[in-house]
Structure formats: C-alpha cells, structure tokens
Amino acid sequence: MASQSEAALENNLIKTLVDGGYEQVLIKDEKELESNFKQQLERFNNTTFTDDEFKKILIHLEGGSIFEKAKKLRDQYELSREDETFYVKFLNKKEWCKNIFQVANQITMEGTYKNRYDVTILINGLPLIQIELKKRGVELKQAFKQIQRYQLHSFHNLFNYVQIFVISNGVNTKFFSNNSELNYNFTFFWKDKNNNNINNLEDFATTFLEKCHLSKMISQYIVLNETKKSLMVLRAYQYYAVEAILESVSNKSNGYVWHTTGSGKTLTSFKACQILTSREDIDKVMFIVDRNDLDYQTTKEFNSFSAGAVDGTDNTNALIKQLKGKNKLIITTIQKLHRAVKGRAKQLENYRNLRMILMFDECHRSQFGDMHKDITNFFTNINYYGFTGTPIFAENANKSRTTQDLFGKRLHSYLIKDAIHDENVLGFAVDYVGTYKSRVKTDIEVEAIDTGEVMESEERLEKIVDYIIKYHNNKTYHKEFTSMFCVSSVPVLNKYYNIFKKKNPDLKIAAIYSYGDNVDLEEGNRHPRDNLESHIEDYNEMFGTNYSTDDFGSYYVDVSKRSKNKQIDILLVVNMFLTGFDNPLLNTLYVDKNLQYHGLIQAFSRTNRIDNVKKTQGNIVCFRNLKKRVDEAVRLFSDTDAEGYVITLPYSEYVEKFNSCASRLLTLVPDVQDVDGLEDEKDVEKFVLNFKNILRVLNRMTTFAEFSYDDLKLTEQDLNDYKSKYLDLYAKVSRRESPEKSSILDDIDFEIELTRQDNINVSYIINLLKDLDPKDSSFKKDVRLIHDLMQASHELKSKAELIDKFIHENIVESNGQIDVDEELPQYFEKEKNKEIDEMVASENLSDEETRKIIEEYEYSGKLRDDDIKQSFNEDIGFLERRHKVSLLKSKIIDLVDKFALI
C-alpha cells in the first residue's frame, strides 16, 4: 500500500475538524483573509462595520510585536462612533465555546517570498492556529523548520496573531506557542490524563483541536511572560493539574500535585492562581513558600509571568496589610503567615472567614509541624493545595505523616520517568568515587570506629579537592556550565573552603550556609558566622561587592544571580540551594553528604534543567557510596502507586500513651527541680529515657488537627521546663553510654578513584532484574516499574518487550533461581538469531552474507551499500534495489540496537 500523501493527510484532517463542528471556508490570499475577518468579526460582535471603521480596526491590529498582538487579542478596541464608543471584542475568554470556528487550507501569503500554508484554524476570523503537515516517513522537525521559514519570509499582519503552531507527519504530532524566536526543544506532545502521548494526527484533532478545548487553551492556558515578552502555552500535564485544582476548589476539597522537579511547577501554580483570582467566589489566593530564602526567587518568577503583579512581603505588618487590602493574590512565606495568625489573630479576626485558597510551593519540609496546622485551623473557609516533585510516602516518611495525610487526594502526577522520556528534563549520569581503602584485613571487631574522623580527615578532603580540580573542566565543558558541591556539615564545608583556597586553583569558589547563634565552635575557636564572614570578604574581593553576614539576604540573592551567570565555578553548600534553585547552566553536583529519598532527588535535580545541545545530562559525582540510596529514590519516585499513608494509631491512643509516660515521669520527679536531686545513675538514665519517649509521642500527636495540650497531664510550660533539664542530662548519658571511638586513620590509605558509573534511566535499570523474586509480594509491582522505566528511556524502549519476555520465560519459570548475568546474554543471542532468521526469510537474503553485515556493523558501526546488495538472492531493478538497501539499513540498525546489552 502506498504511503499516505501530504494532500491526503490534509484532507482527512479538515474532514475530522468539519465533523467536529468547524466551518470550512475557502480563503485564497490575504485580501480574502481580511474580507472573511470582517464578516466573522461582525457576526461575533453582533454589529456591522463600515469600511472606514474596519480600516481603523486593522490599523489598531497591525502595530506591535507578536507579544503585543497577543495582548490586543485578549483586550478590546474602543471604536469611536458618532453617538457612542463601541467596544470591539476579538475573543470570548470566559465563554470560550461561543467563539466562531473556521478551518481553511492553502492560504497564500506574500512577503519576501510567496508561501502557501497547509491548514489554518480561524477563531472569529483571526488565524490563531497554524498547522503544518509532512507526509508519513518525513522527520517531524522538517515541519518545524518550515514554520521557521514562513515566519522569516511571509508571516505578517493577521498571521502574527497565530497563538499556537501544530506540526505533524500523521504518526507524530506536536504543538508549541508562537514567538519571534522558535526553539524545537519547546515543542510538546499532547497527552491524556495518564501521561500517554496522543501522537496520531486524527486523535490529536479530536482531543486538542476539539473546538471548545482549543479555544479554552488559547483563552486560559497561554501565559504572557512579561519579562521575556513571550507566549508560553501550558503542557498537557500542567493543564490537567490546573483543571484538577479548579474542580477540587469547586468541590471544596484539598489535594496535592506531584510533578517532578524541573517540570515547571511555578508556571502551573501561577496559572492556577491567576484563574482563581479571576473568580468572583474567591476572596484571596495566597501562594506560600516555606523559607525566606525562596521568597525572592518565587516572587521574581511570578513577576516574570505578569510584571509587577506580586510584591514579596517583607514583614508581618506588610502581610496583614495585604490580607486586608484589595489585591487578591499574595505571595508570602509560611513563617510570616504563621506569625500573623498566632501573634496578630485579633487584627485578622474580621478576615478569617474569607473564601481563601492557599497554594503551597512545596508541600513538605516545614509543612509537617505546627505551622501548617495553626494556619489551616485559623482560617474557616479555605482549601489548600500543595505542589511537590518529591512527595513524602510511607516509605520515606520516617514514621512521620505523609503528603497525603496533610493534603489529601493526589490530583495529578507527572513523574521523573515521564519528564525524562518527554525530554522536559535530562537524565543523570552518576559517578561513584571511592575515597579510601583499608591497608589491613582484620577479623577483630572494634566496638566503635570513629568513622567521622575518617570522613572529615584533612587528607581525605584534600584528595577530593584534587580530584575535583583535575576533572572539573571535563564535567563542565571547560566552565561553559557551573557546579555545586554539597557537603555534610558547616565545619566540613569550611575545611573544604580553606583547602580550595590553599590550593588556589583557577576556579571561582563561593560558599553559603545558615548558622545558629549558639553552636559549637570550630577549629581555632572560630564561630561558623566568623568563617562565613571571612568567605564573604573573599567574595567581595572577587566581585567588587560589599556584603556581610548583616545583610545575608542580599548576599544570598547575589550568589544566586552570579551562579546563574556562570560567574561562580563551584558553590559550596550544606542545605541551601539544594531545593527550589533553578539554574539551567548548572550541570554538575559534587556530593560528600548522605542524601536519601526526596532530599536526594531534589539535590540531583538541580542539574537536570534543559539548556543547549551540549548539556545532555546532569553530572553527579558522589564521594560516598550512595548507590543503594540512589536506586531506592529513583524507584520510589518512579512508582505511581507508592503507598500514600503511614498506618497510625487513633489520636486517643497517642493521648493514652503520652499520659502513661507522664505518670511515670511525675512519679520519679514530681517537680522539675527534683531532676537536680537525682543522684543514682540509673534514676538519671530512667528520667532521660522516659522523657525521650514523651517527646517521641508528642511529635506524633502534634500532627493531628485535634491536638490540644488540654488533653495532656503536662502543661506546655511543664514540658519545656522538663525539656531543658532533659537536654543537659541527655548529653551526659550519651557520653557515658558511648564507648570510646577507635581511630583507624593509621589503617587507611586515602585513594580517590572512580569505582562505578551509572547512567540513570538506561543501563542500571537492567540490574534491577537481579533483585526480582517471584515469591516476593511486590514482584508484580517491581516488574511493572522496570517496564515503565524502560518505556520512558529512548535507549531501552526497544528492549522493553524483550525484557518482559525474559522475566516471564526465565525468571518466573525458574522461580527466580537463575543467574541473570549468565542467562540474559544467552537469551538475547537466541532471540537475535530468531529475528535474523525471520529477516533473511522475509527479505529473501543470503543468511551467511547477512550475518557478516550485522557482525561488521556491531564491530565498526559501518554499513556499506555494496555489502548489502551482495546479500540479495534475486536480481531487482535499480529503484527497487535502492529502496531495499535503505530499508535493510534501517532494519539492521534497529536490530543491533534492540539486542545490544548495555
């Protein structure tokens, strides 16, 4: 059967659109386009325009950039008439189905050159969607390049009102927003709610191009970015998340959105906030971040979508003023809002019943304490929604509450495997670098080894710095990208900083961390603040600035800006910048810190923002053996069905437990001063252990909405008094119980060497097969996860069916009793031979010659036309021979790729 032509593709698309309610209209050129526009604009506005009036409208529409035209589309034009001012509307943004929908094809436009456009969708007579088609078998990017050429040569006047471009070759279809600079990296597939791509043009036409949905996308789901003066159309998963939030608001229920880090949560949350602030039934929408150091960044990002729309609140007074004011959208931190509802409750008494929506930028971290509970208990007519790339599940909850416990139903998911598959974020390449080896082998058990002494040894840290200096240029493409180095503690960071300074490499090093007032002094009896002050002085000298710890917030902002401008080569951090910091030019993260679960994925995800063709992955260099933790984190955050709840006891049972512990405490020490009279070491130990249990139970109780100190046998003041005694005694008891740690530095050789490399989303996934156990209750879930991860990887997708067969024919059949390392290559070889036999038979080829060609390609990567012709068992004509050579090349490449073991 002959391949479907471009004309046939075009005609089928138009028929589908007409069947869906579009009116087909014949428009040959720009003159007929304007004539049709006048007729439809009159229909839409229920009026008639004179020729002079229509000329004024065209003159109004003519001026400005694509961005300014997009604003005119959404605005009205004041047309002066003798007896009135008539407001001309171009788009019905609220009742989007009531617009007028037409489809035309082969409109000819003349500019530098004459061009004819494939299919144009007109709304109220304006060309708002342009569709360019290529016949099946042609690369989709060719259609994109054609639009670029049209934009350069012939798009002008009314065609500059195009909001969305669509490109398709029948089997693949993508969409993107119109801007003066187009980038193929920002073309997107439409999806269903479960993140399955809708590739086929006909399916795309009945979903995305359905007239009400398309009009809704233009009316509600295009964002005008004021800073960049550009249009941004929401991707499918962002659209579904916002729609789910809007539905949840209408149902007055709460929920959260799980969209992986780097997938554009700020844009999604901004659009949700923007739509909600336009609703008359909503009084206030508050966007809440959870740390002061995120306030600047989030405000800046929100303002980039709508310049000057949001001002970050500097203090509690300003926040209260905003709550009382007319502005419907407020950005603040959870700390400021908590201070307002706790300390200024009387001032807000008249506002606590407002219909409010709270949007939490990250629905974990400080969400799990009193602040979230106090805020949500204070306001009486609210719903709240959280966004997170790394939810807290039962597995990573550490016996605390989960995201689902706090926010309720998950409204939409878009996982890391989805984002990597869609090329919305990059995958990770992880280097595991060993840092020391034992000189001796011993069977003697040491009661306590001072591992901290080893990990923080000056010699180890120096070796790591040497390694970083040696390979930094390789990792960052000779500083075309920048990096961060996250370390285990502030004292270790300061050691690293001084080593870098001593070695004085050709690298710009900066450091940032938060510090407490009353903390242990570091080497040389220096306070961490003094060390940071010294680092900031170096920073000032490097950049000609004048910061200090007194204006830490300004220093933070400047560090952020200079990192994004590639002025800092390595930024040393402990916790800061590991979440909420988006820098596409950051491609490498050095790690000397025990990360796990959500903290690990959040930190790694600093590196995986898409930038240019050179940035193919996020580079992670681990100086600790985090492989098991990395595998656990990737598995958990690629599992759509991860358990959302931790099994907890009813609140009443926790009250009973607490009061039982409190009774024992009061029997031992009826008054807080009695703690000082405890002379017997066993009584001291009994007090410490008992109060430790009290704190543990209290920590669980405070997560319940019904928690009240009135239920407890100890008042809040009593608890704090006993806690002061406990903290002092706990240190003594811990020292007494802990054996003297043995130094093993003499038995250690510090050697820095690459021990393993993993490319997450490709090769290491196959290793998961080795852990499969058909007898395990999680077997089916584990198999599904492996399948999903392979489907999400371009390199592994072709092997997914093969691996599925291997699992069921070998692992299941043997009940897990096989050597995967031995059996998998044999299985691949057997299946490869089967496929070669099928190809030889179906294409009438010489078996011997075909296998030689495949072996040569596997060895050298070369396919020679003459060799392929030698494999033919029959004489065929020139054109057929050329076609068959091309077909066999493609088949051989696919076959070798499919059966190559990674």
mmCIF file with all atom_site columns, N, CA and C in Angstrom, residues 648-685:
data_model
loop_
_atom_site.group_PDB
_atom_site.id
_atom_site.type_symbol
_atom_site.label_atom_id
_atom_site.label_alt_id
_atom_site.label_comp_id
_atom_site.label_asym_id
_atom_site.label_entity_id
_atom_site.label_seq_id
_atom_site.pdbx_PDB_ins_code
_atom_site.Cartn_x
_atom_site.Cartn_y
_atom_site.Cartn_z
_atom_site.occupancy
_atom_site.B_iso_or_equiv
_atom_site.pdbx_formal_charge
_atom_site.auth_seq_id
_atom_site.auth_comp_id
_atom_site.auth_asym_id
_atom_site.auth_atom_id
_atom_site.pdbx_PDB_model_num
ATOM 1   N N  . THR A 1 648 ? -1.184 4.812  61.213 1.00 0.00 ? 648 THR A N  1
ATOM 2   C CA . THR A 1 648 ? -1.017 5.486  62.501 1.00 0.00 ? 648 THR A CA 1
ATOM 3   C C  . THR A 1 648 ? -2.133 5.067  63.458 1.00 0.00 ? 648 THR A C  1
ATOM 4   N N  . LEU A 1 649 ? -1.860 5.247  64.733 1.00 0.00 ? 649 LEU A N  1
ATOM 5   C CA . LEU A 1 649 ? -2.873 4.969  65.753 1.00 0.00 ? 649 LEU A CA 1
ATOM 6   C C  . LEU A 1 649 ? -3.867 6.119  65.813 1.00 0.00 ? 649 LEU A C  1
ATOM 7   N N  . PRO A 1 650 ? -5.072 5.885  66.327 1.00 0.00 ? 650 PRO A N  1
ATOM 8   C CA . PRO A 1 650 ? -6.004 6.985  66.548 1.00 0.00 ? 650 PRO A CA 1
ATOM 9   C C  . PRO A 1 650 ? -5.413 7.983  67.557 1.00 0.00 ? 650 PRO A C  1
ATOM 10  N N  . TYR A 1 651 ? -5.818 9.221  67.462 1.00 0.00 ? 651 TYR A N  1
ATOM 11  C CA . TYR A 1 651 ? -5.310 10.274 68.340 1.00 0.00 ? 651 TYR A CA 1
ATOM 12  C C  . TYR A 1 651 ? -5.482 9.905  69.813 1.00 0.00 ? 651 TYR A C  1
ATOM 13  N N  . SER A 1 652 ? -6.619 9.316  70.137 1.00 0.00 ? 652 SER A N  1
ATOM 14  C CA . SER A 1 652 ? -6.911 8.979  71.545 1.00 0.00 ? 652 SER A CA 1
ATOM 15  C C  . SER A 1 652 ? -5.873 8.016  72.122 1.00 0.00 ? 652 SER A C  1
ATOM 16  N N  . GLU A 1 653 ? -5.358 7.108  71.280 1.00 0.00 ? 653 GLU A N  1
ATOM 17  C CA . GLU A 1 653 ? -4.359 6.150  71.775 1.00 0.00 ? 653 GLU A CA 1
ATOM 18  C C  . GLU A 1 653 ? -3.023 6.828  72.038 1.00 0.00 ? 653 GLU A C  1
ATOM 19  N N  . TYR A 1 654 ? -2.698 7.846  71.231 1.00 0.00 ? 654 TYR A N  1
ATOM 20  C CA . TYR A 1 654 ? -1.465 8.604  71.483 1.00 0.00 ? 654 TYR A CA 1
ATOM 21  C C  . TYR A 1 654 ? -1.583 9.393  72.788 1.00 0.00 ? 654 TYR A C  1
ATOM 22  N N  . VAL A 1 655 ? -2.786 9.935  73.066 1.00 0.00 ? 655 VAL A N  1
ATOM 23  C CA . VAL A 1 655 ? -3.025 10.663 74.330 1.00 0.00 ? 655 VAL A CA 1
ATOM 24  C C  . VAL A 1 655 ? -2.808 9.716  75.500 1.00 0.00 ? 655 VAL A C  1
ATOM 25  N N  . GLU A 1 656 ? -3.333 8.496  75.355 1.00 0.00 ? 656 GLU A N  1
ATOM 26  C CA . GLU A 1 656 ? -3.197 7.496  76.417 1.00 0.00 ? 656 GLU A CA 1
ATOM 27  C C  . GLU A 1 656 ? -1.720 7.152  76.651 1.00 0.00 ? 656 GLU A C  1
ATOM 28  N N  . LYS A 1 657 ? -0.966 6.975  75.546 1.00 0.00 ? 657 LYS A N  1
ATOM 29  C CA . LYS A 1 657 ? 0.462  6.663  75.654 1.00 0.00 ? 657 LYS A CA 1
ATOM 30  C C  . LYS A 1 657 ? 1.206  7.802  76.335 1.00 0.00 ? 657 LYS A C  1
ATOM 31  N N  . PHE A 1 658 ? 0.920  9.031  75.907 1.00 0.00 ? 658 PHE A N  1
ATOM 32  C CA . PHE A 1 658 ? 1.603  10.193 76.468 1.00 0.00 ? 658 PHE A CA 1
ATOM 33  C C  . PHE A 1 658 ? 1.361  10.274 77.977 1.00 0.00 ? 658 PHE A C  1
ATOM 34  N N  . ASN A 1 659 ? 0.104  10.174 78.369 1.00 0.00 ? 659 ASN A N  1
ATOM 35  C CA . ASN A 1 659 ? -0.240 10.341 79.775 1.00 0.00 ? 659 ASN A CA 1
ATOM 36  C C  . ASN A 1 659 ? 0.317  9.218  80.645 1.00 0.00 ? 659 ASN A C  1
ATOM 37  N N  . SER A 1 660 ? 0.455  8.028  80.049 1.00 0.00 ? 660 SER A N  1
ATOM 38  C CA . SER A 1 660 ? 1.079  6.919  80.777 1.00 0.00 ? 660 SER A CA 1
ATOM 39  C C  . SER A 1 660 ? 2.551  7.250  81.060 1.00 0.00 ? 660 SER A C  1
ATOM 40  N N  . CYS A 1 661 ? 3.252  7.761  80.016 1.00 0.00 ? 661 CYS A N  1
ATOM 41  C CA . CYS A 1 661 ? 4.653  8.170  80.204 1.00 0.00 ? 661 CYS A CA 1
ATOM 42  C C  . CYS A 1 661 ? 4.755  9.316  81.200 1.00 0.00 ? 661 CYS A C  1
ATOM 43  N N  . ALA A 1 662 ? 3.803  10.267 81.105 1.00 0.00 ? 662 ALA A N  1
ATOM 44  C CA . ALA A 1 662 ? 3.827  11.423 82.001 1.00 0.00 ? 662 ALA A CA 1
ATOM 45  C C  . ALA A 1 662 ? 3.637  10.987 83.451 1.00 0.00 ? 662 ALA A C  1
ATOM 46  N N  . SER A 1 663 ? 2.783  9.986  83.697 1.00 0.00 ? 663 SER A N  1
ATOM 47  C CA . SER A 1 663 ? 2.568  9.485  85.058 1.00 0.00 ? 663 SER A CA 1
ATOM 48  C C  . SER A 1 663 ? 3.853  8.910  85.630 1.00 0.00 ? 663 SER A C  1
ATOM 49  N N  . ARG A 1 664 ? 4.575  8.131  84.805 1.00 0.00 ? 664 ARG A N  1
ATOM 50  C CA . ARG A 1 664 ? 5.838  7.561  85.264 1.00 0.00 ? 664 ARG A CA 1
ATOM 51  C C  . ARG A 1 664 ? 6.858  8.669  85.555 1.00 0.00 ? 664 ARG A C  1
ATOM 52  N N  . LEU A 1 665 ? 6.857  9.686  84.721 1.00 0.00 ? 665 LEU A N  1
ATOM 53  C CA . LEU A 1 665 ? 7.781  10.804 84.913 1.00 0.00 ? 665 LEU A CA 1
ATOM 54  C C  . LEU A 1 665 ? 7.493  11.516 86.236 1.00 0.00 ? 665 LEU A C  1
ATOM 55  N N  . LEU A 1 666 ? 6.202  11.797 86.490 1.00 0.00 ? 666 LEU A N  1
ATOM 56  C CA . LEU A 1 666 ? 5.820  12.549 87.685 1.00 0.00 ? 666 LEU A CA 1
ATOM 57  C C  . LEU A 1 666 ? 6.025  11.721 88.959 1.00 0.00 ? 666 LEU A C  1
ATOM 58  N N  . THR A 1 667 ? 5.968  10.398 88.819 1.00 0.00 ? 667 THR A N  1
ATOM 59  C CA . THR A 1 667 ? 6.275  9.538  89.971 1.00 0.00 ? 667 THR A CA 1
ATOM 60  C C  . THR A 1 667 ? 7.752  9.647  90.331 1.00 0.00 ? 667 THR A C  1
ATOM 61  N N  . LEU A 1 668 ? 8.597  9.710  89.286 1.00 0.00 ? 668 LEU A N  1
ATOM 62  C CA . LEU A 1 668 ? 10.040 9.801  89.511 1.00 0.00 ? 668 LEU A CA 1
ATOM 63  C C  . LEU A 1 668 ? 10.450 11.201 89.958 1.00 0.00 ? 668 LEU A C  1
ATOM 64  N N  . VAL A 1 669 ? 9.935  12.227 89.261 1.00 0.00 ? 669 VAL A N  1
ATOM 65  C CA . VAL A 1 669 ? 10.294 13.625 89.578 1.00 0.00 ? 669 VAL A CA 1
ATOM 66  C C  . VAL A 1 669 ? 9.020  14.467 89.551 1.00 0.00 ? 669 VAL A C  1
ATOM 67  N N  . PRO A 1 670 ? 8.301  14.554 90.695 1.00 0.00 ? 670 PRO A N  1
ATOM 68  C CA . PRO A 1 670 ? 7.025  15.283 90.725 1.00 0.00 ? 670 PRO A CA 1
ATOM 69  C C  . PRO A 1 670 ? 7.163  16.752 90.332 1.00 0.00 ? 670 PRO A C  1
ATOM 70  N N  . ASP A 1 671 ? 8.315  17.338 90.627 1.00 0.00 ? 671 ASP A N  1
ATOM 71  C CA . ASP A 1 671 ? 8.557  18.739 90.296 1.00 0.00 ? 671 ASP A CA 1
ATOM 72  C C  . ASP A 1 671 ? 9.812  18.819 89.432 1.00 0.00 ? 671 ASP A C  1
ATOM 73  N N  . VAL A 1 672 ? 9.879  19.800 88.545 1.00 0.00 ? 672 VAL A N  1
ATOM 74  C CA . VAL A 1 672 ? 11.025 19.893 87.638 1.00 0.00 ? 672 VAL A CA 1
ATOM 75  C C  . VAL A 1 672 ? 12.346 20.047 88.392 1.00 0.00 ? 672 VAL A C  1
ATOM 76  N N  . GLN A 1 673 ? 12.310 20.702 89.565 1.00 0.00 ? 673 GLN A N  1
ATOM 77  C CA . GLN A 1 673 ? 13.547 20.881 90.335 1.00 0.00 ? 673 GLN A CA 1
ATOM 78  C C  . GLN A 1 673 ? 14.033 19.574 90.953 1.00 0.00 ? 673 GLN A C  1
ATOM 79  N N  . ASP A 1 674 ? 13.121 18.589 91.037 1.00 0.00 ? 674 ASP A N  1
ATOM 80  C CA . ASP A 1 674 ? 13.521 17.292 91.585 1.00 0.00 ? 674 ASP A CA 1
ATOM 81  C C  . ASP A 1 674 ? 14.533 16.581 90.688 1.00 0.00 ? 674 ASP A C  1
ATOM 82  N N  . VAL A 1 675 ? 14.597 16.990 89.417 1.00 0.00 ? 675 VAL A N  1
ATOM 83  C CA . VAL A 1 675 ? 15.554 16.370 88.490 1.00 0.00 ? 675 VAL A CA 1
ATOM 84  C C  . VAL A 1 675 ? 16.977 16.588 88.986 1.00 0.00 ? 675 VAL A C  1
ATOM 85  N N  . ASP A 1 676 ? 17.227 17.770 89.588 1.00 0.00 ? 676 ASP A N  1
ATOM 86  C CA . ASP A 1 676 ? 18.584 18.077 90.083 1.00 0.00 ? 676 ASP A CA 1
ATOM 87  C C  . ASP A 1 676 ? 18.983 17.154 91.226 1.00 0.00 ? 676 ASP A C  1
ATOM 88  N N  . GLY A 1 677 ? 17.974 16.579 91.930 1.00 0.00 ? 677 GLY A N  1
ATOM 89  C CA . GLY A 1 677 ? 18.273 15.736 93.087 1.00 0.00 ? 677 GLY A CA 1
ATOM 90  C C  . GLY A 1 677 ? 18.483 14.280 92.735 1.00 0.00 ? 677 GLY A C  1
ATOM 91  N N  . LEU A 1 678 ? 18.406 13.938 91.444 1.00 0.00 ? 678 LEU A N  1
ATOM 92  C CA . LEU A 1 678 ? 18.613 12.546 91.042 1.00 0.00 ? 678 LEU A CA 1
ATOM 93  C C  . LEU A 1 678 ? 20.095 12.205 91.167 1.00 0.00 ? 678 LEU A C  1
ATOM 94  N N  . GLU A 1 679 ? 20.425 11.368 92.160 1.00 0.00 ? 679 GLU A N  1
ATOM 95  C CA . GLU A 1 679 ? 21.832 11.044 92.389 1.00 0.00 ? 679 GLU A CA 1
ATOM 96  C C  . GLU A 1 679 ? 22.219 9.703  91.781 1.00 0.00 ? 679 GLU A C  1
ATOM 97  N N  . ASP A 1 680 ? 21.292 8.741  91.811 1.00 0.00 ? 680 ASP A N  1
ATOM 98  C CA . ASP A 1 680 ? 21.575 7.410  91.275 1.00 0.00 ? 680 ASP A CA 1
ATOM 99  C C  . ASP A 1 680 ? 21.627 7.488  89.739 1.00 0.00 ? 680 ASP A C  1
ATOM 100 N N  . GLU A 1 681 ? 22.677 6.941  89.162 1.00 0.00 ? 681 GLU A N  1
ATOM 101 C CA . GLU A 1 681 ? 22.835 6.991  87.708 1.00 0.00 ? 681 GLU A CA 1
ATOM 102 C C  . GLU A 1 681 ? 21.677 6.304  86.994 1.00 0.00 ? 681 GLU A C  1
ATOM 103 N N  . LYS A 1 682 ? 21.138 5.234  87.619 1.00 0.00 ? 682 LYS A N  1
ATOM 104 C CA . LYS A 1 682 ? 20.021 4.531  86.999 1.00 0.00 ? 682 LYS A CA 1
ATOM 105 C C  . LYS A 1 682 ? 18.770 5.409  86.950 1.00 0.00 ? 682 LYS A C  1
ATOM 106 N N  . ASP A 1 683 ? 18.568 6.235  88.002 1.00 0.00 ? 683 ASP A N  1
ATOM 107 C CA . ASP A 1 683 ? 17.414 7.147  88.005 1.00 0.00 ? 683 ASP A CA 1
ATOM 108 C C  . ASP A 1 683 ? 17.568 8.230  86.929 1.00 0.00 ? 683 ASP A C  1
ATOM 109 N N  . VAL A 1 684 ? 18.803 8.726  86.776 1.00 0.00 ? 684 VAL A N  1
ATOM 110 C CA . VAL A 1 684 ? 19.061 9.732  85.732 1.00 0.00 ? 684 VAL A CA 1
ATOM 111 C C  . VAL A 1 684 ? 18.752 9.125  84.364 1.00 0.00 ? 684 VAL A C  1
ATOM 112 N N  . GLU A 1 685 ? 19.238 7.898  84.163 1.00 0.00 ? 685 GLU A N  1
ATOM 113 C CA . GLU A 1 685 ? 19.006 7.223  82.887 1.00 0.00 ? 685 GLU A CA 1
ATOM 114 C C  . GLU A 1 685 ? 17.512 6.981  82.673 1.00 0.00 ? 685 GLU A C  1
#
